[in-house]
Short mmCIF file of C-alpha atoms and ligand atoms in Angstrom, two decimals:
data_model
loop_
_atom_site.label_atom_id
_atom_site.label_comp_id
_atom_site.label_asym_id
_atom_site.label_seq_id
_atom_site.Cartn_x
_atom_site.Cartn_y
_atom_site.Cartn_z
CA MET M 1 0.00 0.00 0.00
CA HIS M 2 1.16 3.51 -0.78
CA TRP M 3 0.49 6.06 1.97
CA ASP M 4 -0.12 9.74 1.24
CA VAL M 5 1.66 10.67 4.47
CA ILE M 6 3.61 8.71 7.07
CA VAL M 7 4.02 10.42 10.43
CA ILE M 8 6.90 9.16 12.59
CA GLY M 9 6.18 9.69 16.30
CA GLY M 10 2.82 9.76 18.07
CA GLY M 11 3.52 12.63 20.44
CA ALA M 12 1.92 16.08 20.62
CA SER M 13 3.12 17.09 17.18
CA GLY M 14 2.74 13.74 15.41
CA LEU M 15 -0.81 13.14 16.65
CA MET M 16 -1.88 16.58 15.52
CA ALA M 17 -0.11 16.16 12.18
CA ALA M 18 -1.61 12.74 11.52
CA GLY M 19 -5.13 13.88 12.43
CA ARG M 20 -4.90 17.00 10.29
CA ALA M 21 -3.44 15.21 7.26
CA ALA M 22 -6.22 12.60 7.44
CA GLU M 23 -8.89 15.27 7.98
CA LEU M 24 -7.69 16.86 4.73
CA GLY M 25 -8.33 13.58 2.95
CA GLY M 26 -4.96 11.83 3.09
CA ARG M 27 -4.34 8.13 3.73
CA VAL M 28 -2.15 8.47 6.80
CA LEU M 29 0.04 6.00 8.68
CA LEU M 30 1.29 6.92 12.15
CA LEU M 31 4.29 4.97 13.40
CA GLU M 32 4.87 4.99 17.16
CA LYS M 33 7.71 3.09 18.74
CA MET M 34 6.17 2.75 22.19
CA GLY M 35 3.17 0.65 23.27
CA HIS M 36 0.88 3.67 23.08
CA VAL M 37 0.87 7.23 21.81
CA GLY M 38 1.17 10.48 23.76
CA ILE M 39 3.21 9.17 26.70
CA LYS M 40 5.16 12.39 27.25
CA LEU M 41 2.07 14.50 26.61
CA ALA M 42 0.30 12.65 29.42
CA ILE M 43 2.93 13.72 31.99
CA THR M 44 3.19 17.36 30.93
CA GLY M 45 2.39 20.08 33.44
CA GLN M 46 2.66 17.50 36.23
CA GLY M 47 -0.13 15.53 34.66
CA ARG M 48 -2.25 18.66 34.06
CA CYS M 49 -0.82 19.67 30.64
CA ASN M 50 -0.08 23.34 30.19
CA LEU M 51 -1.11 23.08 26.55
CA THR M 52 -0.64 26.68 25.50
CA ASN M 53 -0.49 30.28 26.70
CA GLY M 54 -2.98 33.15 26.51
CA GLY M 55 -0.39 35.63 25.17
CA ASP M 56 -0.40 37.21 21.71
CA LEU M 57 1.78 36.21 18.79
CA PRO M 58 4.74 38.50 19.66
CA THR M 59 4.67 37.03 23.19
CA PHE M 60 4.97 33.55 21.72
CA ILE M 61 7.92 34.52 19.54
CA GLU M 62 9.68 36.23 22.49
CA ASN M 63 9.29 33.17 24.65
CA PHE M 64 11.58 31.05 22.49
CA ARG M 65 15.27 31.14 23.32
CA HIS M 66 16.26 30.04 19.85
CA ASN M 67 14.61 30.68 16.48
CA GLY M 68 11.29 32.03 17.74
CA LYS M 69 10.96 33.97 14.47
CA PHE M 70 11.12 30.74 12.50
CA LEU M 71 7.82 29.77 14.17
CA TYR M 72 6.10 33.02 13.14
CA ASN M 73 4.54 31.42 10.10
CA ALA M 74 3.27 28.32 11.89
CA PHE M 75 1.90 30.40 14.80
CA SER M 76 0.17 32.80 12.37
CA ARG M 77 -1.70 29.85 10.87
CA PHE M 78 -2.54 27.82 13.99
CA CYS M 79 -1.95 29.35 17.41
CA ASN M 80 -3.53 29.41 20.87
CA GLN M 81 -7.05 30.50 19.86
CA GLU M 82 -7.27 27.82 17.18
CA LEU M 83 -5.88 25.24 19.60
CA ILE M 84 -8.32 26.19 22.34
CA SER M 85 -11.31 25.90 20.01
CA PHE M 86 -9.88 22.65 18.63
CA PHE M 87 -10.02 21.11 22.10
CA GLN M 88 -13.24 22.83 23.15
CA THR M 89 -15.12 21.46 20.15
CA ARG M 90 -13.81 18.00 21.12
CA GLY M 91 -15.20 18.21 24.63
CA VAL M 92 -12.10 19.52 26.42
CA PRO M 93 -12.79 23.01 27.83
CA VAL M 94 -9.76 24.90 29.12
CA VAL M 95 -8.97 27.38 31.88
CA GLU M 96 -6.39 30.14 32.08
CA GLU M 97 -4.19 30.45 35.15
CA ARG M 98 -1.42 32.69 36.50
CA GLY M 99 1.12 33.62 33.82
CA ARG M 100 -1.63 33.14 31.20
CA ARG M 101 -0.94 29.39 31.28
CA ILE M 102 -3.74 27.34 29.77
CA PHE M 103 -4.77 23.94 31.12
CA PRO M 104 -7.69 21.58 30.47
CA ALA M 105 -10.46 22.51 32.93
CA SER M 106 -10.44 18.87 34.09
CA ASN M 107 -6.74 19.25 35.06
CA ARG M 108 -6.08 16.01 33.23
CA ALA M 109 -3.44 15.79 30.53
CA GLN M 110 -5.00 12.46 29.59
CA ASP M 111 -8.03 14.35 28.23
CA ILE M 112 -5.76 16.13 25.76
CA VAL M 113 -4.20 12.82 24.71
CA ARG M 114 -7.64 11.23 24.31
CA ALA M 115 -8.98 14.12 22.18
CA LEU M 116 -5.96 13.93 19.88
CA ARG M 117 -6.12 10.15 19.62
CA GLU M 118 -9.79 10.37 18.69
CA TYR M 119 -9.07 13.17 16.20
CA ALA M 120 -6.59 10.89 14.46
CA SER M 121 -8.63 7.69 14.59
CA SER M 122 -11.97 9.28 13.63
CA ASN M 123 -10.33 10.71 10.51
CA GLY M 124 -9.03 7.29 9.57
CA VAL M 125 -5.38 7.44 10.63
CA LYS M 126 -3.85 3.97 10.83
CA THR M 127 -1.66 3.85 13.95
CA VAL M 128 0.96 1.15 14.34
CA ILE M 129 2.46 0.90 17.83
CA HIS M 130 5.70 -0.87 18.80
CA SER M 131 6.98 0.27 15.45
CA PRO M 132 10.19 2.28 15.70
CA ALA M 133 11.19 3.89 12.42
CA ARG M 134 14.84 3.18 11.58
CA GLU M 135 15.37 5.07 8.37
CA ILE M 136 13.64 7.42 5.96
CA LEU M 137 14.18 6.11 2.46
CA GLN M 138 14.95 8.56 -0.34
CA ARG M 139 16.09 8.51 -3.90
CA GLN M 140 17.74 11.52 -5.55
CA GLY M 141 16.58 13.82 -2.78
CA VAL M 142 12.95 12.64 -2.84
CA VAL M 143 11.23 10.68 -0.03
CA LYS M 144 10.29 7.13 -1.01
CA GLY M 145 9.31 5.44 2.24
CA VAL M 146 10.08 4.49 5.82
CA GLN M 147 11.96 1.46 7.07
CA THR M 148 11.04 0.11 10.51
CA ALA M 149 12.56 -2.88 12.29
CA LYS M 150 10.08 -5.21 10.56
CA ASP M 151 8.52 -3.45 7.57
CA CYS M 152 9.09 -1.08 4.72
CA PHE M 153 6.26 1.42 4.06
CA LYS M 154 5.96 3.38 0.83
CA THR M 155 5.15 7.10 0.73
CA ALA M 156 6.26 10.35 -0.86
CA ASN M 157 5.66 12.35 2.36
CA VAL M 158 7.11 11.81 5.81
CA ILE M 159 6.49 14.02 8.83
CA LEU M 160 9.30 13.44 11.29
CA ALA M 161 7.97 14.18 14.80
CA THR M 162 10.12 12.07 17.10
CA GLY M 163 10.52 14.80 19.74
CA GLY M 164 13.66 15.66 21.69
CA ALA M 165 16.07 13.49 23.65
CA SER M 166 14.91 13.68 27.24
CA TYR M 167 12.69 11.53 29.45
CA SER M 168 13.60 8.65 27.13
CA GLN M 169 11.22 6.28 28.91
CA THR M 170 8.45 8.25 27.14
CA GLY M 171 9.91 7.21 23.78
CA SER M 172 11.67 10.47 22.93
CA SER M 173 15.26 9.35 22.81
CA GLY M 174 16.58 11.37 19.92
CA ASP M 175 16.06 8.81 17.10
CA GLY M 176 14.89 11.49 14.70
CA TYR M 177 18.15 13.44 14.89
CA ALA M 178 20.07 10.46 13.48
CA MET M 179 17.48 9.88 10.76
CA ALA M 180 17.56 13.56 9.73
CA ALA M 181 21.37 13.68 9.86
CA LYS M 182 21.59 10.63 7.61
CA LEU M 183 19.56 12.53 5.02
CA GLY M 184 22.05 15.40 5.13
CA HIS M 185 20.46 17.69 7.74
CA THR M 186 22.57 19.70 10.16
CA ILE M 187 21.78 18.94 13.79
CA GLN M 188 22.50 21.87 16.09
CA PRO M 189 24.12 20.64 19.34
CA ILE M 190 21.67 18.83 21.60
CA LEU M 191 21.65 20.33 25.10
CA PRO M 192 19.29 20.26 28.06
CA ALA M 193 16.97 23.28 28.37
CA LEU M 194 14.37 23.77 31.10
CA VAL M 195 16.50 21.63 33.38
CA PRO M 196 17.09 21.80 37.16
CA ILE M 197 20.40 23.22 38.35
CA GLU M 198 22.78 21.60 40.84
CA ILE M 199 24.23 23.70 43.64
CA ASP M 200 27.77 23.04 44.87
CA ASP M 201 26.85 22.91 48.55
CA PRO M 202 25.65 19.59 49.99
CA SER M 203 23.91 21.34 52.91
CA ILE M 204 21.32 22.67 50.43
CA ARG M 205 19.74 19.22 50.68
CA ASP M 206 18.23 20.39 54.02
CA LEU M 207 16.07 22.84 52.07
CA GLN M 208 14.59 20.12 49.83
CA GLY M 209 10.90 20.83 49.15
CA LEU M 210 11.03 24.52 50.11
CA THR M 211 9.25 26.76 47.57
CA LEU M 212 10.07 30.46 47.40
CA LYS M 213 7.55 32.79 45.79
CA ASN M 214 8.22 36.33 44.60
CA VAL M 215 12.00 36.10 44.59
CA ARG M 216 14.47 37.30 41.98
CA ALA M 217 17.01 34.78 40.71
CA SER M 218 20.05 35.83 38.69
CA PHE M 219 22.81 33.63 37.37
CA VAL M 220 26.19 35.33 37.09
CA SER M 221 29.53 34.28 35.62
CA GLY M 222 32.92 35.99 35.48
CA GLU M 223 31.73 38.02 32.50
CA GLY M 224 28.53 39.27 34.08
CA LYS M 225 24.89 38.43 34.32
CA ILE M 226 23.63 35.42 32.36
CA GLY M 227 19.97 36.10 33.06
CA GLU M 228 17.47 37.17 35.67
CA GLU M 229 13.87 36.18 36.43
CA PHE M 230 11.30 37.06 39.07
CA GLY M 231 8.81 34.54 40.43
CA GLU M 232 8.71 31.10 41.99
CA MET M 233 11.47 28.56 42.59
CA LEU M 234 12.01 25.37 44.49
CA PHE M 235 14.85 23.68 46.40
CA THR M 236 15.53 20.04 45.59
CA HIS M 237 17.86 17.39 47.02
CA PHE M 238 20.64 18.49 44.65
CA GLY M 239 19.96 22.18 44.11
CA VAL M 240 17.23 24.32 42.61
CA SER M 241 14.33 24.01 40.19
CA GLY M 242 10.90 25.60 39.64
CA PRO M 243 9.68 28.01 36.94
CA ILE M 244 12.25 30.81 37.15
CA ILE M 245 15.21 28.44 37.47
CA LEU M 246 14.02 26.30 34.56
CA THR M 247 13.50 29.38 32.42
CA LEU M 248 17.08 30.54 33.06
CA SER M 249 18.61 27.08 32.83
CA GLY M 250 19.11 26.91 29.06
CA ASP M 251 21.38 29.98 29.14
CA VAL M 252 23.17 28.60 32.20
CA VAL M 253 23.87 25.32 30.37
CA GLU M 254 25.35 27.25 27.44
CA ALA M 255 27.51 29.37 29.75
CA LEU M 256 28.81 26.45 31.85
CA PRO M 257 31.84 25.57 29.68
CA ALA M 258 33.11 29.18 29.96
CA GLY M 259 33.69 29.09 33.73
CA LYS M 260 32.25 29.27 37.19
CA ILE M 261 28.65 30.35 37.64
CA ALA M 262 26.80 31.45 40.77
CA LEU M 263 23.12 31.85 41.54
CA LEU M 264 22.25 35.11 43.28
CA LEU M 265 18.94 35.13 45.10
CA ASP M 266 17.25 38.36 46.04
CA LEU M 267 14.85 37.19 48.73
CA LYS M 268 13.26 40.63 49.11
CA PRO M 269 13.05 41.98 45.57
CA ALA M 270 10.24 44.42 46.39
CA LEU M 271 12.46 46.25 48.88
CA SER M 272 15.63 48.27 48.28
CA PRO M 273 18.71 47.41 50.39
CA GLU M 274 17.96 50.52 52.48
CA GLN M 275 14.37 49.41 53.07
CA VAL M 276 15.54 45.92 54.11
CA GLU M 277 18.02 47.53 56.49
CA LYS M 278 15.30 49.74 58.01
CA ARG M 279 13.04 46.75 58.42
CA LEU M 280 15.80 44.80 60.21
CA ILE M 281 16.56 47.75 62.49
CA ARG M 282 12.89 47.96 63.45
CA GLU M 283 12.49 44.22 64.01
CA PHE M 284 15.62 43.95 66.16
CA ARG M 285 14.78 47.11 68.19
CA GLU M 286 11.24 45.96 68.88
CA GLN M 287 12.33 42.49 70.03
CA PRO M 288 15.68 42.98 71.87
CA ARG M 289 15.32 39.88 74.06
CA LYS M 290 14.32 37.44 71.34
CA GLN M 291 16.88 35.33 69.49
CA ILE M 292 17.66 36.44 65.95
CA PRO M 293 16.17 33.31 64.26
CA THR M 294 12.83 33.94 66.01
CA ILE M 295 12.84 37.55 64.84
CA LEU M 296 13.77 36.66 61.26
CA PHE M 297 10.83 34.26 61.12
CA ASN M 298 8.72 37.39 60.41
CA LEU M 299 10.67 37.83 57.20
CA LEU M 300 11.72 34.38 56.01
CA PRO M 301 10.66 30.73 55.91
CA LYS M 302 12.01 28.98 59.02
CA SER M 303 14.21 26.47 57.19
CA LEU M 304 16.04 29.26 55.36
CA ILE M 305 17.09 31.16 58.48
CA PRO M 306 20.11 29.00 59.52
CA PHE M 307 21.50 29.36 55.96
CA ILE M 308 21.14 33.12 55.96
CA LEU M 309 22.71 33.53 59.39
CA GLN M 310 25.58 31.20 58.57
CA LYS M 311 26.29 33.09 55.35
CA ALA M 312 26.11 36.42 57.22
CA GLY M 313 28.38 35.07 59.97
CA VAL M 314 25.84 35.81 62.72
CA PRO M 315 25.57 33.25 65.58
CA PRO M 316 22.00 31.95 65.95
CA GLU M 317 22.08 32.36 69.74
CA MET M 318 22.46 36.12 69.39
CA LYS M 319 19.54 38.26 70.55
CA GLY M 320 17.92 41.21 68.80
CA GLY M 321 19.41 43.71 71.24
CA GLU M 322 22.93 42.30 70.86
CA ILE M 323 23.38 42.62 67.12
CA ARG M 324 25.92 45.13 65.84
CA ALA M 325 25.43 47.37 62.82
CA GLU M 326 27.96 45.44 60.70
CA GLU M 327 26.26 42.10 61.49
CA ARG M 328 22.89 43.52 60.59
CA LYS M 329 24.37 44.84 57.36
CA GLU M 330 25.66 41.34 56.54
CA ILE M 331 22.16 39.89 57.00
CA GLN M 332 20.76 42.59 54.73
CA LYS M 333 23.38 41.79 52.08
CA VAL M 334 22.53 38.08 52.14
CA LEU M 335 18.80 38.78 51.94
CA LYS M 336 19.37 40.91 48.84
CA GLY M 337 21.99 38.66 47.22
CA TRP M 338 22.40 35.18 48.63
CA ARG M 339 25.17 33.63 46.54
CA LEU M 340 25.03 29.92 45.79
CA PRO M 341 27.79 28.29 43.71
CA VAL M 342 26.50 26.35 40.70
CA LYS M 343 27.89 22.85 40.23
CA GLY M 344 26.22 22.16 36.89
CA ALA M 345 22.93 21.22 35.29
CA ARG M 346 21.05 17.97 35.65
CA PRO M 347 21.53 15.67 32.65
CA LEU M 348 19.67 15.93 29.35
CA GLU M 349 17.55 12.96 30.38
CA GLU M 350 15.94 15.16 33.06
CA ALA M 351 15.36 18.18 30.84
CA ILE M 352 11.79 19.28 30.14
CA VAL M 353 12.93 20.36 26.69
CA THR M 354 15.87 19.60 24.41
CA ALA M 355 17.65 22.60 22.93
CA GLY M 356 19.22 22.16 19.50
CA GLY M 357 17.99 19.84 16.78
CA VAL M 358 17.37 20.09 13.04
CA SER M 359 18.68 23.45 11.83
CA VAL M 360 15.86 25.83 10.92
CA LYS M 361 17.98 27.10 8.02
CA GLU M 362 17.23 23.82 6.26
CA ILE M 363 13.43 23.93 6.71
CA TYR M 364 10.90 26.08 4.85
CA PRO M 365 8.98 27.93 7.60
CA ALA M 366 5.71 28.10 5.61
CA THR M 367 5.37 24.35 5.03
CA LEU M 368 8.00 22.85 7.37
CA GLU M 369 9.33 20.88 4.43
CA SER M 370 13.03 20.06 4.30
CA LYS M 371 15.09 22.16 1.90
CA ILE M 372 17.30 19.10 1.40
CA VAL M 373 14.88 16.22 0.84
CA LYS M 374 11.60 16.72 -1.01
CA GLY M 375 8.64 15.28 0.87
CA LEU M 376 10.32 15.34 4.30
CA TYR M 377 8.59 17.55 6.89
CA PHE M 378 9.40 18.29 10.53
CA GLY M 379 7.10 18.80 13.51
CA GLY M 380 7.74 19.53 17.19
CA GLU M 381 10.78 19.43 19.39
CA ILE M 382 13.04 17.79 16.79
CA ILE M 383 13.33 21.28 15.26
CA ASP M 384 15.97 23.61 16.75
CA VAL M 385 13.51 25.67 18.81
CA ASP M 386 13.13 25.70 22.58
CA GLY M 387 10.58 27.71 24.48
CA LYS M 388 10.33 28.86 28.07
CA THR M 389 7.82 27.39 30.50
CA GLY M 390 4.23 28.53 30.08
CA GLY M 391 2.78 26.29 27.36
CA PHE M 392 4.99 27.55 24.53
CA ASN M 393 6.68 24.24 23.72
CA LEU M 394 3.46 22.31 23.33
CA GLN M 395 1.91 25.07 21.23
CA ALA M 396 4.98 24.90 18.97
CA ALA M 397 4.57 21.13 18.69
CA PHE M 398 0.86 21.44 17.83
CA SER M 399 1.34 24.36 15.41
CA THR M 400 4.22 22.77 13.51
CA GLY M 401 2.38 19.44 13.35
CA TRP M 402 -0.70 21.14 11.92
CA VAL M 403 1.26 23.17 9.35
CA ALA M 404 3.49 20.24 8.30
CA ALA M 405 0.35 18.16 7.66
CA GLU M 406 -1.12 20.87 5.45
CA GLY M 407 2.18 21.21 3.61
CA ALA M 408 2.38 17.47 2.98
CA ILE M 409 -1.25 17.10 1.87
CA LYS M 410 -1.31 20.14 -0.38
CA LYS M 411 1.74 18.84 -2.20
CA SER M 412 0.57 15.24 -2.53
C1 FAD Z 501 7.98 16.25 32.46
C2 FAD Z 501 7.65 17.17 31.30
C3 FAD Z 501 6.66 18.12 31.46
C4 FAD Z 501 6.36 18.99 30.40
N1 FAD Z 501 5.35 19.91 30.58
C5 FAD Z 501 5.06 20.76 29.57
C6 FAD Z 501 3.97 21.67 29.69
O1 FAD Z 501 3.20 21.63 30.66
N2 FAD Z 501 3.77 22.56 28.67
C7 FAD Z 501 4.55 22.57 27.53
O2 FAD Z 501 4.34 23.41 26.67
N3 FAD Z 501 5.55 21.68 27.37
C8 FAD Z 501 5.81 20.77 28.35
N4 FAD Z 501 6.80 19.84 28.17
C9 FAD Z 501 7.50 19.79 26.85
C10 FAD Z 501 6.62 19.05 25.84
O3 FAD Z 501 6.16 17.85 26.40
C11 FAD Z 501 7.38 18.75 24.56
O4 FAD Z 501 7.98 19.91 24.05
C12 FAD Z 501 6.44 18.14 23.51
O5 FAD Z 501 5.89 16.93 23.99
C13 FAD Z 501 7.14 17.90 22.20
O6 FAD Z 501 6.24 17.28 21.34
P1 FAD Z 501 6.77 16.32 20.17
O7 FAD Z 501 5.57 15.76 19.51
O8 FAD Z 501 7.77 17.03 19.37
O9 FAD Z 501 7.55 15.15 20.93
P2 FAD Z 501 7.02 14.05 21.95
O10 FAD Z 501 5.78 14.51 22.60
O11 FAD Z 501 8.20 13.75 22.78
O12 FAD Z 501 6.64 12.82 21.02
C14 FAD Z 501 7.59 12.12 20.26
C15 FAD Z 501 7.02 10.77 19.93
O13 FAD Z 501 7.85 10.12 18.96
C16 FAD Z 501 7.99 8.76 19.31
N5 FAD Z 501 9.21 8.25 18.67
C17 FAD Z 501 10.49 8.58 18.96
N6 FAD Z 501 11.33 7.92 18.15
C18 FAD Z 501 10.57 7.17 17.32
C19 FAD Z 501 10.85 6.29 16.26
N7 FAD Z 501 12.11 6.00 15.88
N8 FAD Z 501 9.82 5.68 15.61
C20 FAD Z 501 8.53 5.91 15.98
N9 FAD Z 501 8.20 6.75 16.99
C21 FAD Z 501 9.21 7.37 17.65
C22 FAD Z 501 8.04 8.79 20.81
O14 FAD Z 501 7.78 7.52 21.37
C23 FAD Z 501 6.98 9.83 21.14
O15 FAD Z 501 5.71 9.25 21.24
C24 FAD Z 501 7.09 18.93 29.19
C25 FAD Z 501 8.08 17.96 29.04
C26 FAD Z 501 8.37 17.07 30.08
C27 FAD Z 501 9.43 16.03 29.90
#
C-alpha cells in the first residue's frame, strides 16, 4: 500500500499532524515506537498539561530562546485560539491560570491525549504501535518510504515528529536526529533546556521541598549576568528548580563551559537594600530579648534562616538587642543577594525540553518541508527551537504538526 503521508512519532506534534493530514483527505500511517501514543504529553504540566499560553503572537515569539521567528509562520496559521477551540469542540474546555498558562479545565493531561487520539482515529489514521522507524528512504533527494525494524512502508511524504532526547522512557530518545542527519540535515548541538540546576553545597539538601515565591534569581559568571527572572522557585535534594530556574537554565547550560557560575537570590526583591536595612533595624529594636532566628521568622521561611545567618556570619544564639550594625548589614546583604555556587545542570535525560535539533535554516517555515529532501517535513521538538515554560513548547509542537500536515497534503 502507498500512503499519502507517514508520520513518525505519536507525540503532541505527530498526533496533531496525523489527524490534520487525514482530515484533509490523506491516507495516513502513524508509526509509534512505544506501546501507546502520547506518553510524554500525558505527563506534561505534572499531569495537568499546560497546553498553551494566553499571550499574543509577539509574546509567543519572544518566549523562544532560539529561532522564535522561525515559528512566526506556523503560529500565524494555527496558534492558541485555534488550539483552544480545537479542544473545546472536542469536549475539552480549558482554563487560564497565572502567567496566562492554559490547562484543560479537568486538570487532566489524559483528556488532551484522548482528544488527539480520537481526532486521528476518527479521521481514519492507521496507527501502528511498537513500530520504531529506523530510516527514511529517499532517492535523488525525494522521499520514497520508511523502514522500521520489521517493515518497509511506501510514501512520498514523511512528517518526522520524534521529539527531543529527554525523558527517554516516554519514547523520545533522539532517534529522529540520526534519521535527519543521515539525510544530510545539520543537527545543532543537543543540550538540556528547562532543566534543574545543581548547587555546589551539599547542605542545600536540608532545604529540599522549600518553595520560594516572589524572589528574583540571577545567574552570574565571570563576564557578568547570564539572566534574571522574578517569580517562583524550588529547592531540591541536589539544588534548585521551579519556573524561574528552569527558564534561566538553558542559558546557564550554554555558559557552563566558559567558567564558574553562581546563583544570586534576592529574597526581598520588592524592597531596596535601604528598606531591608530599616526593616531589620525595626524588628531587632522591637524584640531585643528574642533570638535572631525567632525575629527573622517574620521575614523568612524557618528552614532558610540557619543558611542566611551562617552566610552572614551571625551566631543563631544572638539576641535582637545584641546585634551590631555590621552584622545587621551582613544579613541585609545576604537577603538581597544570597550567593550559591553552581555545580552544573542535571543531565539531558531530566530536561523538560531539548535545545538544538534540526537546523531551521534547512526547513521552509511556511510548510515545514526540508530544503534538502523533497517530501520530508518536521514537527515539534526535533526542530531547533526551545521555548520557556508557560505552554509555549506544546503550542509549537501542535502548530508545527498542523502546518506540516497541510504542507504534505497540499503537495501530494
Ligand atoms: C515532564 C515534562 C513536562 C512537560 N510539561 C510541559 C507543559 O506543561 N507545557 C509545555 O508546553 N511543554 C511541556 N513539556 C515539553 C513538551 O512535552 C514537549 O515539548 C512536547 O511533547 C514535544 O512534542 P513532540 O511531539 O515534538 O515530541 P514528543 O511529545 O516527545 O513525542 C515524540 C514521539 O515520537 C515517538 N518516537 C520517537 N522515536 C521514534 C521512532 N524512531 N519511531 C517511531 N516513533 C518514535 C516517541 O515515542 C513519542 O511518542 C514537558 C516535558 C516534560 C518532559
